[in-house]
Tab-separated table of C-alpha atoms in Angstrom:
chain	number	residue	atom	x	y	z
O	1	UNK	CA	102.491	93.468	65.754
O	2	UNK	CA	100.441	96.565	66.517
O	3	UNK	CA	96.890	96.806	65.200
O	4	UNK	CA	93.937	99.210	65.235
O	5	UNK	CA	90.426	97.779	65.463
O	6	UNK	CA	87.142	99.077	64.048
O	7	UNK	CA	83.930	97.400	65.192
O	8	UNK	CA	80.686	97.487	63.231
O	9	UNK	CA	77.407	98.077	65.029
O	10	UNK	CA	75.067	95.151	65.490
O	11	UNK	CA	73.065	95.388	68.704
O	12	UNK	CA	73.049	92.110	70.600
O	13	UNK	CA	75.126	90.535	67.832
O	14	UNK	CA	77.976	92.691	69.113
O	15	UNK	CA	78.595	89.982	71.745
O	16	UNK	CA	80.539	88.208	68.998
O	17	UNK	CA	83.012	91.130	69.033
O	18	UNK	CA	84.291	89.808	72.363
O	19	UNK	CA	85.291	86.542	70.698
O	20	UNK	CA	87.052	88.447	67.924
O	21	UNK	CA	88.915	90.521	70.522
O	22	UNK	CA	90.200	87.404	72.306
O	23	UNK	CA	91.307	85.825	69.030
O	24	UNK	CA	93.247	88.958	68.041
O	25	UNK	CA	95.031	89.090	71.400
O	26	UNK	CA	95.710	85.326	71.258
O	27	UNK	CA	97.178	85.924	67.807
O	28	UNK	CA	99.870	88.125	69.366
O	29	UNK	CA	98.572	91.548	68.294
O	30	UNK	CA	98.965	94.680	70.417
O	31	UNK	CA	95.862	96.852	70.143
O	32	UNK	CA	96.677	100.544	69.832
O	33	UNK	CA	93.401	102.305	68.996
O	34	UNK	CA	89.766	101.307	68.566
O	35	UNK	CA	86.697	102.759	66.911
O	36	UNK	CA	83.121	101.657	66.581
O	37	UNK	CA	79.480	102.366	66.005
O	38	UNK	CA	76.626	101.407	68.348
O	39	UNK	CA	77.463	97.996	69.881
O	40	UNK	CA	80.853	98.372	68.219
O	41	UNK	CA	81.366	101.582	70.200
O	42	UNK	CA	80.723	99.662	73.411
O	43	UNK	CA	83.368	97.057	72.586
O	44	UNK	CA	85.885	99.645	71.345
O	45	UNK	CA	85.490	101.667	74.534
O	46	UNK	CA	85.832	98.695	76.882
O	47	UNK	CA	89.032	97.604	75.135
O	48	UNK	CA	90.592	101.066	75.318
O	49	UNK	CA	89.506	101.317	78.959
O	50	UNK	CA	91.723	98.320	79.673
O	51	UNK	CA	89.268	95.451	79.923
O	52	UNK	CA	90.728	92.088	78.925
O	53	UNK	CA	88.728	89.660	76.798
O	54	UNK	CA	88.248	87.495	79.904
O	55	UNK	CA	86.858	90.442	81.859
O	56	UNK	CA	84.526	91.348	79.009
O	57	UNK	CA	83.099	87.841	78.737
O	58	UNK	CA	82.456	87.918	82.505
O	59	UNK	CA	80.634	91.218	82.055
O	60	UNK	CA	78.537	89.741	79.258
O	61	UNK	CA	77.534	86.754	81.386
O	62	UNK	CA	76.628	89.027	84.296
O	63	UNK	CA	74.326	91.252	82.231
O	64	UNK	CA	70.601	90.757	82.111
O	65	UNK	CA	70.132	92.116	78.597
O	66	UNK	CA	66.460	92.690	79.296
O	67	UNK	CA	67.463	95.659	81.459
O	68	UNK	CA	68.347	97.525	78.261
O	69	UNK	CA	64.652	97.425	77.381
O	70	UNK	CA	63.830	99.973	80.073
O	71	UNK	CA	60.635	101.678	78.962
O	72	UNK	CA	60.164	105.401	79.188
O	73	UNK	CA	57.527	106.543	81.657
O	74	UNK	CA	55.239	107.366	78.759
O	75	UNK	CA	55.604	103.963	77.098
O	76	UNK	CA	54.381	102.269	80.302
O	77	UNK	CA	50.894	103.692	79.803
O	78	UNK	CA	48.676	100.689	79.144
O	79	UNK	CA	47.555	100.236	75.556
O	80	UNK	CA	48.762	103.518	74.078
O	81	UNK	CA	52.129	103.963	75.770
O	82	UNK	CA	54.410	102.963	72.900
O	83	UNK	CA	52.930	105.244	70.235
O	84	UNK	CA	52.762	108.109	72.729
O	85	UNK	CA	56.397	107.582	73.677
O	86	UNK	CA	57.389	107.606	70.006
O	87	UNK	CA	55.599	110.932	69.604
O	88	UNK	CA	56.806	112.662	72.760
O	89	UNK	CA	60.082	110.882	73.603
O	90	UNK	CA	61.152	109.914	70.063
O	91	UNK	CA	61.731	106.348	71.294
O	92	UNK	CA	60.140	103.485	73.237
O	93	UNK	CA	63.070	102.583	75.480
O	94	UNK	CA	65.118	104.929	77.678
O	95	UNK	CA	68.671	105.250	76.339
O	96	UNK	CA	69.979	106.544	79.684
O	97	UNK	CA	70.295	102.918	80.804
O	98	UNK	CA	73.194	102.500	78.356
O	99	UNK	CA	75.006	105.550	79.735
O	100	UNK	CA	74.516	104.474	83.352
O	101	UNK	CA	75.824	100.982	82.632
O	102	UNK	CA	78.863	102.213	80.717
O	103	UNK	CA	79.676	104.872	83.318
O	104	UNK	CA	79.875	102.230	86.049
O	105	UNK	CA	82.175	100.007	83.984
O	106	UNK	CA	84.452	102.904	83.053
O	107	UNK	CA	84.587	104.149	86.647
O	108	UNK	CA	86.043	100.770	87.671
O	109	UNK	CA	88.974	101.526	85.334
O	110	UNK	CA	89.367	105.119	86.495
O	111	UNK	CA	87.816	106.621	83.369
O	112	UNK	CA	85.150	109.297	83.188
O	113	UNK	CA	85.959	111.766	80.395
O	114	UNK	CA	87.942	111.566	77.172
O	115	UNK	CA	90.844	113.249	78.976
O	116	UNK	CA	91.391	109.903	80.713
O	117	UNK	CA	92.022	108.011	77.458
O	118	UNK	CA	94.163	110.454	75.505
O	119	UNK	CA	97.530	109.549	74.031
O	120	UNK	CA	99.758	112.252	72.504
O	121	UNK	CA	96.783	114.578	72.212
O	122	UNK	CA	94.491	112.059	70.499
O	123	UNK	CA	91.723	109.922	71.940
O	124	UNK	CA	92.521	106.214	71.723
O	125	UNK	CA	88.849	105.530	70.982
O	126	UNK	CA	86.682	107.082	68.276
O	127	UNK	CA	82.917	106.788	68.521
O	128	UNK	CA	80.531	107.338	65.610
O	129	UNK	CA	77.150	109.001	66.100
O	130	UNK	CA	74.643	110.770	63.860
O	131	UNK	CA	73.419	114.345	64.288
O	132	UNK	CA	70.030	114.276	62.592
O	133	UNK	CA	69.466	117.989	63.275
O	134	UNK	CA	72.509	118.937	61.206
O	135	UNK	CA	72.184	115.842	59.014
O	136	UNK	CA	75.788	114.789	59.499
O	137	UNK	CA	77.951	112.063	60.938
O	138	UNK	CA	79.963	113.045	63.985
O	139	UNK	CA	83.155	111.478	65.286
O	140	UNK	CA	83.511	111.699	69.041
O	141	UNK	CA	85.294	113.264	70.744
O	142	UNK	CA	86.892	115.591	68.168
O	143	UNK	CA	83.698	116.845	66.514
O	144	UNK	CA	82.410	118.125	69.856
O	145	UNK	CA	84.427	121.266	69.125
O	146	UNK	CA	81.848	122.110	66.440
O	147	UNK	CA	79.304	122.530	69.250
O	148	UNK	CA	81.569	124.659	71.411
O	149	UNK	CA	82.117	121.717	73.783
O	150	UNK	CA	85.511	120.802	75.213
O	151	UNK	CA	86.170	117.225	73.985
O	152	UNK	CA	88.469	116.471	76.914
O	153	UNK	CA	85.786	117.130	79.529
O	154	UNK	CA	83.000	115.191	77.785
O	155	UNK	CA	81.667	111.957	79.291
O	156	UNK	CA	82.818	108.839	77.436
O	157	UNK	CA	79.726	106.974	78.642
O	158	UNK	CA	77.437	109.629	77.154
O	159	UNK	CA	79.274	109.392	73.826
O	160	UNK	CA	78.678	105.628	73.798
O	161	UNK	CA	75.005	106.196	74.589
O	162	UNK	CA	74.754	108.567	71.619
O	163	UNK	CA	76.171	105.955	69.287
O	164	UNK	CA	73.800	103.273	70.623
O	165	UNK	CA	70.546	105.252	70.421
O	166	UNK	CA	68.789	103.288	67.667
O	167	UNK	CA	66.198	105.658	66.150
O	168	UNK	CA	62.643	105.077	67.434
O	169	UNK	CA	63.851	102.120	69.537
O	170	UNK	CA	65.903	104.137	72.063
O	171	UNK	CA	65.355	107.761	72.984
O	172	UNK	CA	67.825	110.139	71.269
O	173	UNK	CA	70.368	112.256	73.135
O	174	UNK	CA	69.792	116.004	73.170
O	175	UNK	CA	73.148	117.721	72.818
O	176	UNK	CA	73.329	121.425	73.695
O	177	UNK	CA	75.920	123.720	72.208
O	178	UNK	CA	77.439	126.745	73.968
O	179	UNK	CA	74.413	128.831	72.970
O	180	UNK	CA	71.980	126.243	74.379
O	181	UNK	CA	70.753	125.185	70.940
O	182	UNK	CA	69.695	121.536	70.968
O	183	UNK	CA	70.648	118.795	68.512
O	184	UNK	CA	69.193	115.300	68.261
O	185	UNK	CA	71.984	112.686	68.320
O	186	UNK	CA	71.237	109.053	67.446
O	187	UNK	CA	72.859	105.745	66.541
O	188	UNK	CA	75.905	106.275	64.325
O	189	UNK	CA	74.827	103.332	62.194
O	190	UNK	CA	72.330	105.640	60.534
O	191	UNK	CA	75.215	107.238	58.610
O	192	UNK	CA	78.242	104.964	59.048
O	193	UNK	CA	77.884	101.532	60.585
O	194	UNK	CA	81.382	100.416	59.605
O	195	UNK	CA	83.957	103.258	59.650
O	196	UNK	CA	86.914	101.037	58.735
O	197	UNK	CA	88.600	104.075	57.123
O	198	UNK	CA	88.775	106.106	60.307
O	199	UNK	CA	92.456	105.540	61.115
O	200	UNK	CA	93.702	105.748	57.524
O	201	UNK	CA	96.424	108.264	56.728
O	202	UNK	CA	98.383	109.185	53.627
O	203	UNK	CA	101.099	106.699	52.704
O	204	UNK	CA	101.722	103.060	53.505
O	205	UNK	CA	100.342	102.056	56.928
O	206	UNK	CA	102.800	101.250	59.723
O	207	UNK	CA	100.450	98.587	61.053
O	208	UNK	CA	97.069	97.244	59.932
O	209	UNK	CA	93.554	98.230	60.818
O	210	UNK	CA	91.245	95.247	61.169
O	211	UNK	CA	87.555	95.866	60.564
O	212	UNK	CA	85.157	93.518	62.351
O	213	UNK	CA	81.708	93.024	60.863
O	214	UNK	CA	78.804	90.778	61.821
O	215	UNK	CA	77.201	88.848	58.990
O	216	UNK	CA	73.487	89.582	59.295
O	217	UNK	CA	71.869	88.764	55.983
O	218	UNK	CA	68.195	88.672	56.897
O	219	UNK	CA	66.173	91.809	57.460
O	220	UNK	CA	63.783	92.072	60.391
O	221	UNK	CA	60.739	91.770	58.144
O	222	UNK	CA	62.260	88.812	56.323
O	223	UNK	CA	62.358	87.060	59.687
O	224	UNK	CA	58.604	87.529	59.955
O	225	UNK	CA	58.667	90.568	62.219
O	226	UNK	CA	56.006	92.908	60.859
O	227	UNK	CA	55.750	95.446	63.692
O	228	UNK	CA	56.431	99.157	63.303
O	229	UNK	CA	59.847	98.970	65.026
O	230	UNK	CA	61.024	96.136	62.777
O	231	UNK	CA	59.706	97.913	59.703
O	232	UNK	CA	61.401	101.175	60.725
O	233	UNK	CA	64.705	99.406	61.392
O	234	UNK	CA	64.636	97.890	57.889
O	235	UNK	CA	63.768	101.246	56.320
O	236	UNK	CA	66.776	102.795	58.021
O	237	UNK	CA	69.257	99.957	57.516
O	238	UNK	CA	68.540	99.025	53.891
O	239	UNK	CA	70.058	102.103	52.211
O	240	UNK	CA	72.881	102.232	54.743
O	241	UNK	CA	73.984	98.631	54.285
O	242	UNK	CA	73.750	98.813	50.514
O	243	UNK	CA	75.663	102.074	50.148
O	244	UNK	CA	78.358	101.136	52.642
O	245	UNK	CA	78.916	97.730	51.030
O	246	UNK	CA	79.315	99.406	47.653
O	247	UNK	CA	81.745	101.955	49.094
O	248	UNK	CA	84.110	99.406	50.668
O	249	UNK	CA	87.197	99.162	48.493
O	250	UNK	CA	89.356	96.150	47.799
O	251	UNK	CA	91.891	97.238	50.414
O	252	UNK	CA	89.051	97.318	52.941
O	253	UNK	CA	87.691	93.889	52.084
O	254	UNK	CA	91.022	92.197	52.642
O	255	UNK	CA	91.358	93.728	56.132
O	256	UNK	CA	87.780	92.966	57.175
O	257	UNK	CA	86.905	90.074	59.465
O	258	UNK	CA	83.410	88.742	58.807
O	259	UNK	CA	81.864	87.118	61.871
O	260	UNK	CA	79.725	84.397	60.360
O	261	UNK	CA	76.436	84.913	62.206
O	262	UNK	CA	73.928	82.189	61.350
O	263	UNK	CA	70.896	84.419	61.957
O	264	UNK	CA	69.824	82.494	65.046
O	265	UNK	CA	69.360	85.825	66.838
O	266	UNK	CA	68.534	89.322	65.626
O	267	UNK	CA	70.338	92.487	66.633
O	268	UNK	CA	67.559	93.855	68.894
O	269	UNK	CA	66.603	90.552	70.536
O	270	UNK	CA	67.581	91.604	74.059
O	271	UNK	CA	65.017	89.217	75.566
O	272	UNK	CA	66.868	86.166	74.223
O	273	UNK	CA	70.443	87.449	74.288
O	274	UNK	CA	71.648	85.770	77.482
O	275	UNK	CA	71.196	82.242	76.193
O	276	UNK	CA	73.192	83.032	73.032
O	277	UNK	CA	76.294	84.552	74.658
O	278	UNK	CA	78.532	81.498	74.324
O	279	UNK	CA	77.286	80.846	70.799
O	280	UNK	CA	78.020	84.394	69.636
O	281	UNK	CA	81.386	84.490	71.407
O	282	UNK	CA	82.418	81.266	69.656
O	283	UNK	CA	81.355	82.626	66.257
O	284	UNK	CA	83.505	85.710	66.837
O	285	UNK	CA	86.523	83.723	67.979
O	286	UNK	CA	86.482	81.076	65.253
O	287	UNK	CA	85.841	83.538	62.420
O	288	UNK	CA	88.721	85.748	63.573
O	289	UNK	CA	91.184	82.886	64.041
O	290	UNK	CA	90.424	81.767	60.486
O	291	UNK	CA	91.116	85.298	59.217
O	292	UNK	CA	94.374	85.661	61.157
O	293	UNK	CA	95.699	82.353	59.835
O	294	UNK	CA	95.512	83.679	56.274
O	295	UNK	CA	96.407	87.329	56.979
O	296	UNK	CA	99.493	88.687	55.213
O	297	UNK	CA	100.393	92.249	56.195
O	298	UNK	CA	103.030	92.618	53.483
O	299	UNK	CA	100.483	91.628	50.856
O	300	UNK	CA	98.099	94.192	52.321
O	301	UNK	CA	100.793	96.892	52.123
O	302	UNK	CA	101.308	96.078	48.435
O	303	UNK	CA	97.559	96.305	47.771
O	304	UNK	CA	97.358	99.570	49.711
O	305	UNK	CA	100.255	101.010	47.713
O	306	UNK	CA	98.764	100.013	44.359
O	307	UNK	CA	95.432	101.787	44.959
């Protein structure tokens, strides 16, 4: 059966998405389109690029996650670097590292711009970011037209970087429109961390969309992290998580796979990520297999029709 996948953001916890991906393929599903926010955008893009679950797990084991904590030049200044970088760079860590990493992976599959992943005039991947200048969610690549930018010629790696630029943690992306006006683009999770609705159309669906979420119950401050970055992350995520959970309808709950994270690692714990790869992958795989075993598409179609 065909299926579309939507991956929630989750930082390092997004490693568990790889396990979910393998379970879905092992379950006999043919993945048509993918969407995601932040870490979910990374996974969605790699899948659409043609990476198998085995290739992705090899990539994960080859990564030194600490490299994603590349400080800006300003933040390297002893003693006062971090606050200065927040003031002048709007983030402590340089988000270009994400774009560089993704560009190399996509190049290996012959992909550079969205033109390379189009099917019948539509991008097979949709990436969520947040334009804080215009105060709106943007869906890449189609919303690039609002800035006078040709979606087909836009870098897929840069779009992923936009979606991953956690406010204050990573530097934002400055997007220029055709008149050279600049817009600050940050992590899509600020406005929609779980866009499970993105492939919905009028009428009964031909095939399902599976949403993949990471269970992350504890806030950063609840874990004892009292620093400014942890505090800021909780300030940003609290209203988002609450409003999005309330918005999810019954037809969304029954198509959502919850990856049962046990809170042994937090989403921004890049320093410890490498030793948790197998653990997170297993969580993703087992949680998804359990979901697939009880999934009934015909029941879902009846629920969808009744709403």
